Short mmCIF file of N, CA and C in Angstrom, two decimals:
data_model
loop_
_atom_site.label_atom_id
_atom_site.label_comp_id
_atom_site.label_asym_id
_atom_site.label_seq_id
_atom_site.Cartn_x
_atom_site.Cartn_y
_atom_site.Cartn_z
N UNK A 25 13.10 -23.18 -9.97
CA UNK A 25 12.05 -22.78 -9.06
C UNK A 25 12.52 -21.55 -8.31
N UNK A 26 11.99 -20.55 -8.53
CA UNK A 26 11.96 -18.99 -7.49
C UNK A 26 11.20 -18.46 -6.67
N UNK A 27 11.23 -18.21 -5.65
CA UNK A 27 10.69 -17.59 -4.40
C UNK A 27 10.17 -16.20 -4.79
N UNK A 28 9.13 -15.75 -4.73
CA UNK A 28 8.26 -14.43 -5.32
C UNK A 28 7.93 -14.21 -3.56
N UNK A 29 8.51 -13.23 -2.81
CA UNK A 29 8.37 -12.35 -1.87
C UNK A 29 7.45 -10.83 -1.97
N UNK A 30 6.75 -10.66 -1.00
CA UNK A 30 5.71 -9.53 -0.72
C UNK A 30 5.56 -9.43 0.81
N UNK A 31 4.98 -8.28 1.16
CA UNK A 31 4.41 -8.32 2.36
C UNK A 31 2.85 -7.14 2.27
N UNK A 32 2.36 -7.38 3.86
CA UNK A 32 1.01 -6.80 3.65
C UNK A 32 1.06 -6.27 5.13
N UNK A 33 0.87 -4.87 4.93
CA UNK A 33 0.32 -4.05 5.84
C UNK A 33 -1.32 -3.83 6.28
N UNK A 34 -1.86 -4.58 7.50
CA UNK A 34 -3.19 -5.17 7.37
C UNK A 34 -3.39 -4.37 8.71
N UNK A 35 -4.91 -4.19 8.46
CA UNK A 35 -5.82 -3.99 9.91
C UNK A 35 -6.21 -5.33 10.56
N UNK A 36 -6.35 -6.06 11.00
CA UNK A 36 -6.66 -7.05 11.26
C UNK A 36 -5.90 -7.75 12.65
N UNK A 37 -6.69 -9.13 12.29
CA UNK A 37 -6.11 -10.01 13.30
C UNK A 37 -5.30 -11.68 12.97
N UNK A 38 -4.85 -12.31 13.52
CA UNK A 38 -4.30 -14.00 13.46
C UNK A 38 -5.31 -14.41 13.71
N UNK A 39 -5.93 -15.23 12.90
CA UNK A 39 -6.82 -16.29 13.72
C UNK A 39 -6.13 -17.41 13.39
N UNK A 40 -7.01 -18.48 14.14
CA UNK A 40 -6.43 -20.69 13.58
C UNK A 40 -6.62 -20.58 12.01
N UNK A 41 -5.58 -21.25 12.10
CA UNK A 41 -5.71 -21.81 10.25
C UNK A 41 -7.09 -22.28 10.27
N UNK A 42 -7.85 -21.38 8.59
CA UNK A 42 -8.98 -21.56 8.47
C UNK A 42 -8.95 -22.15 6.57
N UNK A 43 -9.75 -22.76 6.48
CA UNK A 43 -9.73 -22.78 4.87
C UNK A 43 -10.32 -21.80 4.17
N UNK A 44 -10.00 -21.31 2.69
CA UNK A 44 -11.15 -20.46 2.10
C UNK A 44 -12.21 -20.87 2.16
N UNK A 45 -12.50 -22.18 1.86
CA UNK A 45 -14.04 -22.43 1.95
C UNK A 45 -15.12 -22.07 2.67
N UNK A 46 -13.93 -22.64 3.95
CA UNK A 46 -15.00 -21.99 5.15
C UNK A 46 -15.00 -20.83 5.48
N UNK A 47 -14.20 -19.80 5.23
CA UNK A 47 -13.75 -18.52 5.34
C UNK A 47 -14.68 -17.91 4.51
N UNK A 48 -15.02 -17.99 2.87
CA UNK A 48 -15.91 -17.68 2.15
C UNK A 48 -17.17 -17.84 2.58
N UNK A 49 -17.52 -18.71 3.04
CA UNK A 49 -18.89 -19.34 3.43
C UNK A 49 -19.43 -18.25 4.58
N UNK A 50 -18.71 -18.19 5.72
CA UNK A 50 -18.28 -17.66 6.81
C UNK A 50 -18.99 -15.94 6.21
N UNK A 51 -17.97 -15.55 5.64
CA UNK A 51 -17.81 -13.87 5.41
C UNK A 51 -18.71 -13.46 4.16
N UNK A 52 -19.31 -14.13 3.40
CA UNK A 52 -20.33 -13.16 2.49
C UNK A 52 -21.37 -13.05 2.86
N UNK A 53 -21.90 -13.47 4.05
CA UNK A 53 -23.36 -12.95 4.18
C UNK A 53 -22.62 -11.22 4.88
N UNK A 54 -21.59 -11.14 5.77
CA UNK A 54 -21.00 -10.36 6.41
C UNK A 54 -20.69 -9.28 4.78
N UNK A 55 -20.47 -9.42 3.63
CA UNK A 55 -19.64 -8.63 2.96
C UNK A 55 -20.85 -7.79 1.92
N UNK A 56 -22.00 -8.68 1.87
CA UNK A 56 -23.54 -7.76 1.00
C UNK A 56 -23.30 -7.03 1.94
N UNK A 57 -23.56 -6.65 3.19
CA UNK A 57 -23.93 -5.30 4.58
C UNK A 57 -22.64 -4.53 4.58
N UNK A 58 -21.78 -4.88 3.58
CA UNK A 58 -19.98 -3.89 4.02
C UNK A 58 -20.74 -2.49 3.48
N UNK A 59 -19.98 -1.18 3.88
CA UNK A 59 -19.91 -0.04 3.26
C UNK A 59 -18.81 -0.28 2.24
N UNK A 60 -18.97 0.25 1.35
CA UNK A 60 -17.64 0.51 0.29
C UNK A 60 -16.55 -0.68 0.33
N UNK A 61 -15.53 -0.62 0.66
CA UNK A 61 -14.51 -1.55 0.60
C UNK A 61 -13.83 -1.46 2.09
N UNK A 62 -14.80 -1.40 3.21
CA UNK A 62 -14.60 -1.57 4.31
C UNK A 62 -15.71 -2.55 4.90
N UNK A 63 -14.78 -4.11 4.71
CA UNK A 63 -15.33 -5.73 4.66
C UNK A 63 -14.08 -5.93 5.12
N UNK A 64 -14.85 -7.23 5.74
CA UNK A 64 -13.68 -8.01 6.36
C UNK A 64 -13.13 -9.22 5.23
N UNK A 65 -11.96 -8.77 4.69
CA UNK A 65 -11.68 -10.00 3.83
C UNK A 65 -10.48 -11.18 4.74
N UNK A 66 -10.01 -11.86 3.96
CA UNK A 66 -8.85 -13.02 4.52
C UNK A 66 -7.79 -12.86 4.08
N UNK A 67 -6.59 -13.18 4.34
CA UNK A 67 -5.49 -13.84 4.06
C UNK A 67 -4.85 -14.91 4.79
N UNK A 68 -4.19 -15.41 4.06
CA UNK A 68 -3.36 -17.03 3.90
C UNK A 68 -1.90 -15.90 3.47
N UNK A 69 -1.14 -15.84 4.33
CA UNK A 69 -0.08 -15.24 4.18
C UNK A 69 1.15 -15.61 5.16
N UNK A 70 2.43 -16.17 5.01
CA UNK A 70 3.58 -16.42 5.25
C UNK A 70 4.42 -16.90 4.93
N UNK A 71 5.21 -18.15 5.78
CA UNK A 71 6.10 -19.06 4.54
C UNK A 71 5.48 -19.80 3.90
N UNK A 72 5.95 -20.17 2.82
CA UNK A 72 5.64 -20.77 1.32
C UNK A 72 5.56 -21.67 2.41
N UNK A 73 6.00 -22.73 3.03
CA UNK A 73 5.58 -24.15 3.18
C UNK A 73 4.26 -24.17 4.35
N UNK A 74 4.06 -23.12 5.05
CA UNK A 74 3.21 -23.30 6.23
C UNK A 74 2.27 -21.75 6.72
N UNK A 75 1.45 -20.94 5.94
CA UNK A 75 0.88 -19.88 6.16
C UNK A 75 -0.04 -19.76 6.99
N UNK A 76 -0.01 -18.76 7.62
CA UNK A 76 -1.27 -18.78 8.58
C UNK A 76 -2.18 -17.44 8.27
N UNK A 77 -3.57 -17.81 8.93
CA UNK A 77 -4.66 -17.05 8.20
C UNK A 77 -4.94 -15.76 9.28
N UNK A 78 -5.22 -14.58 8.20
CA UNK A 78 -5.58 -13.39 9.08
C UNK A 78 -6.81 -12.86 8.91
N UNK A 79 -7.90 -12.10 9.41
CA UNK A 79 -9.07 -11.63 8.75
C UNK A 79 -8.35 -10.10 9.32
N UNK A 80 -8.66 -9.48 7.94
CA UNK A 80 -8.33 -8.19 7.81
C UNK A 80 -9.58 -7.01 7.52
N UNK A 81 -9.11 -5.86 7.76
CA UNK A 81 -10.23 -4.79 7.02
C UNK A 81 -8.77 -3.84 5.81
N UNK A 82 -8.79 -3.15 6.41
CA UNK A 82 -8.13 -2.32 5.75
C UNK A 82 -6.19 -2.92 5.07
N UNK A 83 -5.63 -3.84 3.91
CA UNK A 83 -5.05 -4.25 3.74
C UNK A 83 -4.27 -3.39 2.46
N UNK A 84 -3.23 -3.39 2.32
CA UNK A 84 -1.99 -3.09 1.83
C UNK A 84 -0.71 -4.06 1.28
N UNK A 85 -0.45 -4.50 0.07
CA UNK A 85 0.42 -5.22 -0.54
C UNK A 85 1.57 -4.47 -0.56
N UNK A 86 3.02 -4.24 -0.59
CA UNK A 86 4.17 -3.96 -1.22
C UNK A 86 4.88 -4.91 -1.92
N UNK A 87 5.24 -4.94 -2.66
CA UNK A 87 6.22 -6.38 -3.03
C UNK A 87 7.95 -5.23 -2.97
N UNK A 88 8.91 -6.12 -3.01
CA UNK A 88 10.46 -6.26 -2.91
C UNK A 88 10.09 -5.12 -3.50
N UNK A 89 11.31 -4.43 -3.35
CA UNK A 89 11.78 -3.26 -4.17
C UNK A 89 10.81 -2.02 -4.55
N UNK A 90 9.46 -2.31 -4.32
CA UNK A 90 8.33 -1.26 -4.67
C UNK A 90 7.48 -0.64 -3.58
N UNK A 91 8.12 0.24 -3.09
CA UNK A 91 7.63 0.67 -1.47
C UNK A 91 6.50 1.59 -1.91
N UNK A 92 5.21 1.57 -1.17
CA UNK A 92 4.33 1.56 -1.05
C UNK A 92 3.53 2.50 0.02
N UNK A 93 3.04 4.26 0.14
CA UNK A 93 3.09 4.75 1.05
C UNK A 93 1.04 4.11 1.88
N UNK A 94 1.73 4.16 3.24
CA UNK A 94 0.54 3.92 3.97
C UNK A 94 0.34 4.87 5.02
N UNK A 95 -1.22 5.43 5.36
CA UNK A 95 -1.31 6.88 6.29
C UNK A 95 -2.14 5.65 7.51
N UNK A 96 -1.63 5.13 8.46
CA UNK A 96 -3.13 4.66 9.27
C UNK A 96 -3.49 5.71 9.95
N UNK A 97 -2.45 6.91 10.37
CA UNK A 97 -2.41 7.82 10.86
C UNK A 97 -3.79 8.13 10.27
N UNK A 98 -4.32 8.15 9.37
CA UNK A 98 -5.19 9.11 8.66
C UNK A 98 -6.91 8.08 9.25
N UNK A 99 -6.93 7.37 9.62
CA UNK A 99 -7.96 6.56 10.24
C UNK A 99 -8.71 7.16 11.36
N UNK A 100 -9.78 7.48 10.74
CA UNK A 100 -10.66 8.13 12.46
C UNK A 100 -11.07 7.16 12.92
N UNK A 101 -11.22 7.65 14.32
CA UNK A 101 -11.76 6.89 15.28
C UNK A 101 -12.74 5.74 15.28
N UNK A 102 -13.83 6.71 14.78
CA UNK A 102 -15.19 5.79 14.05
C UNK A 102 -15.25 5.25 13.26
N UNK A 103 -13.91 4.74 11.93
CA UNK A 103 -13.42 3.71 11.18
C UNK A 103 -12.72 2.78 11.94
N UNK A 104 -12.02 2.82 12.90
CA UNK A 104 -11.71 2.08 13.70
C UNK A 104 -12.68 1.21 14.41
N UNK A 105 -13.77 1.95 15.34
CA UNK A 105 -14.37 1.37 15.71
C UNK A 105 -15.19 0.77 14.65
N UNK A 106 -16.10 0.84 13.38
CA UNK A 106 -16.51 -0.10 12.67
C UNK A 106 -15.89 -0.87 12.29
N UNK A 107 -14.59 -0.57 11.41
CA UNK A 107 -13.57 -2.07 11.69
C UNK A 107 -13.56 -3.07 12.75
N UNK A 108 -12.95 -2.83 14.23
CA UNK A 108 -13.22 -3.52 14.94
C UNK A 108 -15.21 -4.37 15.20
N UNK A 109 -15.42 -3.46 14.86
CA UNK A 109 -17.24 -3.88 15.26
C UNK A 109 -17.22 -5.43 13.91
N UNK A 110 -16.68 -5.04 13.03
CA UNK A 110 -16.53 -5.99 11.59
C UNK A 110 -15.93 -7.24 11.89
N UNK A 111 -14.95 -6.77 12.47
CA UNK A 111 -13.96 -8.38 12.99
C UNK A 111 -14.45 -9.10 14.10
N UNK A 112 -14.97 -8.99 14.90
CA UNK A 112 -15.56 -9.18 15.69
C UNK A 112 -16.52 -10.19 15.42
N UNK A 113 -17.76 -9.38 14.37
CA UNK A 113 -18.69 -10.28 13.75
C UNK A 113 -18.53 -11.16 12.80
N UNK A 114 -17.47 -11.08 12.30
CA UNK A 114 -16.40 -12.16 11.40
C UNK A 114 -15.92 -13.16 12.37
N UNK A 115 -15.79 -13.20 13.09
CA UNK A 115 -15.08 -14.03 14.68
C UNK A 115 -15.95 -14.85 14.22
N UNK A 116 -17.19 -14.15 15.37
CA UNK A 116 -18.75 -14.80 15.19
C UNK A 116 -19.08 -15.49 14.84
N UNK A 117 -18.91 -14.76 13.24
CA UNK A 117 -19.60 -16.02 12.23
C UNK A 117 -18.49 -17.18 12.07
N UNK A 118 -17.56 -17.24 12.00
CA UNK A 118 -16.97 -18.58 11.84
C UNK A 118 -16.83 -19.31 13.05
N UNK A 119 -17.49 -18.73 14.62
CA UNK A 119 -17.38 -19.61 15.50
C UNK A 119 -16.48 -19.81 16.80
N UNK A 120 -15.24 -18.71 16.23
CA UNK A 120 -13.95 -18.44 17.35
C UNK A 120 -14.79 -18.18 18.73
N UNK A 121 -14.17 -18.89 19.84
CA UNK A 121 -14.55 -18.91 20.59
C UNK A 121 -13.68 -17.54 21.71
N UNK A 122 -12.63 -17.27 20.68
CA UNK A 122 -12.03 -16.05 21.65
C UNK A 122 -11.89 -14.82 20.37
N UNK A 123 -11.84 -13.63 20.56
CA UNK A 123 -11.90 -12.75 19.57
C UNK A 123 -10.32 -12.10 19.95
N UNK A 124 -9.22 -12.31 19.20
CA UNK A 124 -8.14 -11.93 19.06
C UNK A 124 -8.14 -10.44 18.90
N UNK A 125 -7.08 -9.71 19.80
CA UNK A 125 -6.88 -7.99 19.37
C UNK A 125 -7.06 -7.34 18.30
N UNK A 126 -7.59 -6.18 17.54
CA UNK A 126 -7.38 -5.84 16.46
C UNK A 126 -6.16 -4.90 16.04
N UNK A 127 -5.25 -5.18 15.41
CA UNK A 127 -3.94 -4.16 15.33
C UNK A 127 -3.48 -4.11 14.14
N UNK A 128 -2.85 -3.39 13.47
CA UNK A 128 -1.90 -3.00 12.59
C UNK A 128 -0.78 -3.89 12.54
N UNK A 129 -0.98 -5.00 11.41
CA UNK A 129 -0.16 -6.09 11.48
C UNK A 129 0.37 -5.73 10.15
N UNK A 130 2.40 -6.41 10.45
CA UNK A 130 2.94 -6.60 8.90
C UNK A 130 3.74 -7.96 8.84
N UNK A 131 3.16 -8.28 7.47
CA UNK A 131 2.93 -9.79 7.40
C UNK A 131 4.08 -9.85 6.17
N UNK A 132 4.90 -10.55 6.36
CA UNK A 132 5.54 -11.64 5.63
C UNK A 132 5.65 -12.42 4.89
N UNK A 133 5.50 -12.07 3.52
CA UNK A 133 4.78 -13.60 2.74
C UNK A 133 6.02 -14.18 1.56
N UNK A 134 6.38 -15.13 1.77
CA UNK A 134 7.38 -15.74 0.19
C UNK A 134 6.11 -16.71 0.12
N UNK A 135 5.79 -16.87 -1.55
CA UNK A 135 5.60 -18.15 -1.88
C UNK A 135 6.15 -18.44 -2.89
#
C-alpha cells in the first residue's frame, strides 16, 4: 500500500464537512449560470484518513516533483469580486449559516 501525495492551489474557502451529494445537489443549479470555467466547484482534500471540504473557484493541482506555475497576481479585481459574489451564493445554497473569508488557499492532500 502507497501514499500518492498532491497539493492544490485554490481560490476558495473551508467549509463543515459536506458530502458530494449534497454538494452536487447544492452547486448545479449555481454551475448552468457559471461563465466559462469560473463555477464554484468542491474539494474533499487532506489526510488520507480525515479530509475536509473546500468550495473553490479558481483551482490548481501540482503533484510531488512536478511544479506547476500559478499568476493570481494576474486576477483583476472584477474576477475577484465575481468569484467572491459565487462563493457566497454557494454558501447560500447549501445553507451555511456563516460565509467563511475568501482567500488563496494551499491544500495538502495524501491519499
Amino acid at each position: 500500500m502507497g501514499y500518492y501525495t498532491s497539493a492544490w492551489l485554490a481560490y476558495g474557502m473551508q467549509i463543515p464537512d459536506t458530502s458530494s451529494d449534497v454538494l452536487q445537489e447544492a452547486l448545479a443549479p449555481l454551475m448552468t449560470r457559471a461563465k466559462g470555467d469560473d463555477h464554484v466547484g468542491y474539494l474533499h482534500a487532506g489526510r488520507y484518513d480525515n479530509e475536509d471540504t473546500f468550495l473553490v473557484t479558481r483551482c490548481t493541482e501540482a503533484e510531488l516533483g512536478d511544479p506547476v506555475v500559478v499568476a493570481p497576481e494576474r486576477v483583476t479585481a472584477e474576477q475577484y469580486a465575481e468569484w467572491k459574489a459565487s462563493l457566497v451564493e454557494a454558501c447560500r445554497a447549501l445553507g451555511l449559516a456563516e460565509v467563511p473569508p475568501a482567500e488563496w488557499l494551499l491544500i495538502a492532500h495524501v491519499s
